[in-house]
Amino acid sequence: MNEFLHKHILDTEQFTKDDLDFLNQKTRIMERLLESGKSFGILNGRLLASLFFEASTRTRLSFEAAMERLGGRLISTVGFQFSSISKGETLYDTMKMIEAYADIAVIRHPVEGSSRIAAGAVQIPVINAGDGAGQHPTQALLDLYTILSEKGSLDGLSIAFIGDLKYGRTIHSLINLLRHYKVHLYLICPEELKLPEIYKKNLDKYPITFEETTDIKRIWDCDVAYVTRIQEERFTDHKEYERLKETYKVNKELILASKKNTTVLHPLPRVNELSTDVDDLPNAAYFRQAKYGVVVRMVLLCILLKAEIKE
Ligand code: NCD
């Protein structure tokens, strides 16, 4: 039995290669169950607490859609403004209440490490849906599944990460998963937004290799280009954001000039870094990527609630 099945999902360090194979295989099965309408009822009578203390469209709605499509129900709170945290309640106390109400909780919070504090307060499973500039493990799992679906396999791929590698939590998490595969990364970003050392160190002793560059044209050597926005809300100096925000723009012309059939991914939302003229290329996989979010999260909810996924 995979270790993580009995735990929370807090970061991507917790996953072994076996866990990832297992999850990808279950996601394939869940895709078929969802399509045939047979997923409904698997989580009948179970309750998800959806706690989003930071802006979200895809992550919150896909978790909620996942729970509903499994026949489960939800309770939710959005933003500090409408929760007792705005009256001074601690996250610990909030979680103690949630534990009394729901079977599982998903939490997004602006402070790095907060989901670990939340998980430490309760016995029910807790899923990190993004903690500040830290991690976003469920996004990484769906990103991995998208690459697998688009490309057929992972080993041998060259993958570019473009944009804000310093604050981009989806990048931090996905790189941690990709280290289990024989892939080569091009880390493309301005000097000021380089991947934090800790995430580079995590790659030691794994089959992955990487190089850092400021040259956007390196995506012409890549099978996959993972584009991200500059994370405005994480900057302490807004002038620096203004100076860096237009550094890169991925557009149709750039993608069409690639030596490879480069698949374009983006966790979304996009701002100016990814032109809409890419959307009509078959390589534009970001809306398919968002769609996979529902099925991957269905699998995670089932596993953490110990419900069987079988055809
Ligand atoms: C990302 C996030 O919240 O970290 N969005 C998402 O969950 N799909 C990326 C971002 O906000 O830039």
Coordinates of C-alpha atoms and ligand atoms in Angstrom, one line a residue:
M1 CA 0.0 0.0 0.0
N2 CA 1.4 3.4 -0.9
E3 CA 2.6 5.4 2.1
F4 CA 0.9 8.6 1.3
L5 CA -2.6 7.1 1.1
H6 CA -2.9 7.4 4.9
K7 CA -1.7 11.0 5.0
H8 CA -2.4 14.5 4.0
I9 CA -1.2 16.0 0.7
L10 CA 1.0 18.9 1.7
D11 CA 3.9 19.0 -0.7
T12 CA 5.5 17.1 -3.6
E13 CA 8.4 15.7 -1.6
Q14 CA 6.1 13.1 -0.1
F15 CA 5.6 11.3 -3.5
T16 CA 7.7 8.4 -4.6
K17 CA 7.9 7.3 -8.2
D18 CA 5.7 4.4 -7.4
D19 CA 3.1 6.8 -5.9
L20 CA 3.1 8.8 -9.2
D21 CA 2.7 5.6 -11.3
F22 CA -0.1 4.5 -9.1
L23 CA -1.9 7.9 -9.3
N24 CA -1.5 8.2 -13.0
Q25 CA -2.9 4.7 -13.5
K26 CA -5.9 5.5 -11.2
T27 CA -6.5 8.8 -13.1
R28 CA -6.8 6.9 -16.4
I29 CA -9.4 4.7 -14.8
M30 CA -11.2 7.7 -13.3
E31 CA -11.3 9.4 -16.7
R32 CA -13.3 6.4 -18.0
L33 CA -15.6 6.3 -14.9
L34 CA -16.3 10.0 -15.3
E35 CA -17.1 9.7 -19.0
S36 CA -19.4 6.8 -18.5
G37 CA -21.1 8.5 -15.5
K38 CA -20.0 5.7 -13.2
S39 CA -18.0 8.0 -10.8
F40 CA -21.1 9.4 -9.3
G41 CA -21.8 7.9 -5.9
I42 CA -18.3 6.8 -5.0
L43 CA -18.2 9.5 -2.2
N44 CA -21.8 9.5 -1.4
G45 CA -22.4 11.0 2.0
R46 CA -18.9 12.4 2.4
L47 CA -18.3 16.1 3.1
L48 CA -15.4 18.3 1.8
A49 CA -14.5 21.6 3.6
S50 CA -13.3 23.9 0.9
L51 CA -11.2 26.7 2.6
F52 CA -9.8 29.3 0.2
F53 CA -8.2 32.2 1.9
E54 CA -6.5 33.4 -1.3
A55 CA -7.8 34.1 -4.8
S56 CA -8.6 31.0 -6.9
T57 CA -10.8 30.1 -9.9
R58 CA -9.6 26.7 -11.2
T59 CA -8.3 25.1 -8.1
R60 CA -11.4 25.8 -6.0
L61 CA -13.9 25.1 -8.7
S62 CA -12.2 21.9 -9.8
F63 CA -12.0 20.5 -6.3
E64 CA -15.6 21.4 -5.7
A65 CA -16.6 19.9 -9.1
A66 CA -14.6 16.8 -8.3
M67 CA -16.4 16.3 -5.0
E68 CA -19.8 16.9 -6.6
R69 CA -19.0 14.5 -9.5
L70 CA -18.3 11.8 -7.0
G71 CA -21.6 12.3 -5.3
G72 CA -20.1 14.0 -2.2
R73 CA -21.1 17.4 -0.8
L74 CA -19.3 20.5 0.4
I75 CA -19.1 23.3 2.8
S76 CA -16.9 26.3 2.0
T77 CA -15.5 29.6 3.0
V78 CA -13.8 32.1 0.7
G79 CA -11.4 34.8 1.8
F80 CA -10.5 35.9 5.3
Q81 CA -13.1 38.6 5.2
F82 CA -16.0 36.2 5.7
S83 CA -14.3 33.8 8.2
S84 CA -13.6 34.2 11.9
I85 CA -9.9 34.5 11.1
S86 CA -10.7 38.2 10.4
K87 CA -11.9 38.4 14.1
G88 CA -8.5 37.1 15.3
E89 CA -9.2 33.3 15.3
T90 CA -6.2 31.2 14.8
L91 CA -5.9 28.7 11.9
Y92 CA -5.5 26.0 14.5
D93 CA -8.9 26.8 16.1
T94 CA -10.6 27.1 12.7
M95 CA -9.3 23.7 11.8
K96 CA -10.5 22.2 15.0
M97 CA -14.0 23.2 14.0
I98 CA -13.6 22.0 10.5
E99 CA -12.6 18.6 11.8
A100 CA -15.9 18.4 13.6
Y101 CA -17.9 19.3 10.5
A102 CA -16.2 17.6 7.5
D103 CA -14.4 14.4 6.4
I104 CA -11.6 16.1 4.5
A105 CA -10.4 19.7 4.0
V106 CA -8.7 21.5 1.1
I107 CA -7.0 24.7 2.0
R108 CA -5.4 27.6 0.1
H109 CA -3.6 30.2 2.3
P110 CA -1.2 33.1 1.5
V111 CA 1.3 32.0 4.1
E112 CA 4.0 29.4 3.2
G113 CA 3.7 26.3 5.5
S114 CA 0.2 27.1 6.6
S115 CA -1.3 23.8 5.3
R116 CA 1.2 21.9 7.5
I117 CA -0.1 23.8 10.5
A118 CA -3.7 23.1 9.4
A119 CA -2.9 19.4 9.0
G120 CA -1.2 19.3 12.4
A121 CA -4.3 20.5 14.1
V122 CA -6.6 17.7 12.9
Q123 CA -7.2 14.0 12.3
I124 CA -9.0 14.4 9.0
P125 CA -7.0 14.5 5.7
V126 CA -5.8 18.0 4.6
I127 CA -4.9 18.9 1.1
N128 CA -2.7 21.9 0.3
A129 CA -4.2 23.9 -2.6
G130 CA -1.4 26.4 -2.6
D131 CA 0.5 28.0 0.4
G132 CA 1.9 31.4 -0.5
A133 CA 5.1 31.1 -2.6
G134 CA 5.6 27.5 -1.3
Q135 CA 4.0 24.6 -3.0
H136 CA 0.9 23.5 -4.9
P137 CA 1.1 19.7 -5.0
T138 CA -2.3 18.9 -6.7
Q139 CA -1.5 21.3 -9.5
A140 CA 1.8 19.5 -10.0
L141 CA 0.0 16.2 -10.2
L142 CA -2.3 17.4 -12.8
D143 CA 0.5 19.0 -14.7
L144 CA 2.4 15.7 -14.7
Y145 CA -0.7 13.9 -15.9
T146 CA -1.1 16.4 -18.7
I147 CA 2.5 16.0 -19.9
L148 CA 2.0 12.2 -19.9
S149 CA -1.3 12.4 -21.8
E150 CA 0.1 14.9 -24.4
K151 CA 3.4 13.3 -24.9
G152 CA 2.8 9.6 -24.1
S153 CA 5.7 9.3 -21.7
L154 CA 8.1 11.5 -19.7
D155 CA 11.5 10.0 -20.0
G156 CA 13.7 11.7 -22.6
L157 CA 11.7 15.0 -22.7
S158 CA 13.2 18.5 -22.6
I159 CA 11.0 20.8 -20.6
A160 CA 11.3 24.6 -20.3
F161 CA 10.0 26.6 -17.4
I162 CA 9.5 30.2 -18.2
G163 CA 8.6 33.2 -16.0
D164 CA 8.6 33.5 -12.2
L165 CA 10.7 30.6 -10.9
K166 CA 11.3 32.3 -7.6
Y167 CA 7.7 32.7 -6.4
G168 CA 5.8 30.3 -8.7
R169 CA 4.7 27.5 -6.4
T170 CA 3.4 25.4 -9.3
I171 CA 6.9 25.3 -10.7
H172 CA 8.4 24.4 -7.3
S173 CA 6.0 21.5 -7.0
L174 CA 6.2 20.2 -10.6
I175 CA 10.0 20.2 -10.6
N176 CA 10.0 18.1 -7.5
L177 CA 7.8 15.5 -9.3
L178 CA 9.8 15.6 -12.6
R179 CA 13.0 14.7 -10.7
H180 CA 11.8 11.1 -10.7
Y181 CA 12.1 11.0 -14.5
K182 CA 15.0 11.3 -17.0
V183 CA 14.1 14.8 -18.2
H184 CA 16.2 17.8 -19.0
L185 CA 15.0 21.2 -17.8
Y186 CA 15.7 24.7 -19.1
L187 CA 15.0 27.2 -16.4
I188 CA 14.3 30.4 -18.2
C189 CA 13.8 33.5 -16.1
P190 CA 15.3 36.9 -15.3
E191 CA 18.2 36.8 -12.9
E192 CA 16.0 38.2 -10.1
L193 CA 13.5 35.4 -10.4
K194 CA 15.6 32.3 -10.3
L195 CA 14.5 29.0 -8.8
P196 CA 15.3 29.1 -5.0
E197 CA 18.4 27.0 -4.1
I198 CA 16.3 24.6 -2.0
Y199 CA 14.4 23.3 -5.0
K200 CA 17.7 22.9 -7.0
K201 CA 19.2 20.9 -4.1
N202 CA 16.1 18.6 -4.2
L203 CA 17.2 17.4 -7.6
D204 CA 20.6 16.0 -6.4
K205 CA 20.8 12.2 -6.8
Y206 CA 17.9 12.1 -9.2
P207 CA 17.9 11.3 -12.9
I208 CA 16.8 14.8 -13.8
T209 CA 19.3 17.4 -15.3
F210 CA 18.8 21.2 -15.6
E211 CA 20.4 24.4 -16.9
E212 CA 19.5 28.0 -16.1
T213 CA 19.3 30.6 -18.8
T214 CA 17.7 34.0 -19.6
D215 CA 17.3 33.1 -23.3
I216 CA 13.6 32.5 -24.2
K217 CA 14.7 30.9 -27.5
R218 CA 15.8 27.8 -25.7
I219 CA 12.2 26.7 -25.8
W220 CA 12.9 25.8 -29.5
D221 CA 14.8 22.8 -28.1
C222 CA 12.0 21.7 -25.8
D223 CA 9.1 19.2 -26.1
V224 CA 7.2 21.1 -23.5
A225 CA 7.1 24.8 -22.5
Y226 CA 5.6 25.5 -19.1
V227 CA 4.8 29.3 -19.0
T228 CA 3.9 31.1 -15.8
R229 CA 2.9 34.7 -14.9
I230 CA 5.1 36.9 -12.8
Q231 CA 3.5 36.6 -9.3
E232 CA 2.7 40.3 -8.7
E233 CA 1.2 39.7 -5.2
R234 CA 4.4 38.1 -3.9
F235 CA 6.7 41.1 -4.6
T236 CA 7.7 43.3 -1.6
D237 CA 8.9 46.0 -4.1
H238 CA 6.2 46.8 -6.6
K239 CA 8.6 48.7 -8.8
E240 CA 10.6 45.5 -9.3
Y241 CA 7.4 43.8 -10.5
E242 CA 6.8 46.7 -12.9
R243 CA 10.3 46.3 -14.2
L244 CA 10.1 42.5 -14.7
K245 CA 6.6 41.9 -15.7
E246 CA 7.1 42.2 -19.5
T247 CA 10.4 40.3 -19.6
Y248 CA 9.0 37.4 -21.7
K249 CA 6.1 37.0 -24.0
V250 CA 5.3 33.6 -25.6
N251 CA 3.4 34.0 -28.8
K252 CA 2.4 32.0 -31.9
E253 CA 5.5 33.1 -33.9
L254 CA 7.8 31.9 -31.2
I255 CA 6.1 28.5 -30.9
L256 CA 5.9 28.0 -34.7
A257 CA 9.7 28.6 -34.9
S258 CA 10.4 25.7 -32.5
K259 CA 12.6 22.8 -33.8
K260 CA 10.3 20.5 -31.9
N261 CA 6.5 20.1 -31.7
T262 CA 6.5 22.2 -28.4
T263 CA 3.5 21.6 -26.2
V264 CA 2.5 24.8 -24.3
L265 CA 1.3 24.5 -20.8
H266 CA 0.3 27.2 -18.3
P267 CA -1.3 26.7 -14.9
L268 CA -3.4 29.9 -15.5
P269 CA -4.3 32.6 -14.9
R270 CA -2.3 34.2 -17.7
V271 CA -1.7 37.9 -17.8
N272 CA 0.6 39.2 -20.6
E273 CA 3.2 36.4 -20.8
L274 CA 1.2 34.1 -23.0
S275 CA -0.4 35.6 -26.1
T276 CA -4.0 34.5 -27.0
D277 CA -2.8 33.9 -30.6
V278 CA -1.3 30.6 -29.3
D279 CA -4.7 29.3 -28.4
D280 CA -5.7 28.0 -31.8
L281 CA -2.5 26.0 -32.2
P282 CA -2.9 22.2 -31.5
N283 CA 0.2 22.6 -29.2
A284 CA -1.8 24.8 -26.8
A285 CA -2.6 22.4 -24.1
Y286 CA -3.5 24.7 -21.2
F287 CA -7.2 24.4 -21.3
R288 CA -6.9 20.6 -21.5
Q289 CA -4.6 20.9 -18.6
A290 CA -7.2 22.8 -16.6
K291 CA -9.8 20.1 -17.5
Y292 CA -7.5 17.3 -16.1
G293 CA -7.7 19.2 -12.8
V294 CA -11.1 17.7 -12.0
V295 CA -10.3 14.1 -12.7
V296 CA -6.9 14.2 -10.9
R297 CA -8.6 15.8 -7.8
M298 CA -11.4 13.2 -8.0
V299 CA -8.7 10.5 -7.6
L300 CA -7.0 12.3 -4.7
L301 CA -10.3 12.8 -2.8
C302 CA -11.1 9.1 -3.2
I303 CA -7.7 7.9 -2.1
L304 CA -7.6 10.1 1.0
L305 CA -11.1 9.0 1.9
K306 CA -10.2 5.4 1.3
A307 CA -12.8 4.9 -1.4
E308 CA -12.0 2.3 -4.1
I309 CA -11.5 3.4 -7.7
K310 CA -12.3 0.4 -9.9
E311 CA -14.0 -0.3 -13.2
Ligands
NCD1 C1 -1.6 29.0 -9.9 C2 -1.5 29.3 -8.4 O1 -2.5 29.6 -7.8 O2 -0.4 29.1 -7.9 N1 -2.9 28.9 -10.4 C3 -3.5 27.7 -10.3 O3 -3.7 27.2 -9.2 N2 -4.0 27.1 -11.4 C4 -0.7 29.9 -10.7 C5 -0.8 31.4 -10.6 O4 -1.5 31.9 -9.8 O5 0.0 32.0 -11.3

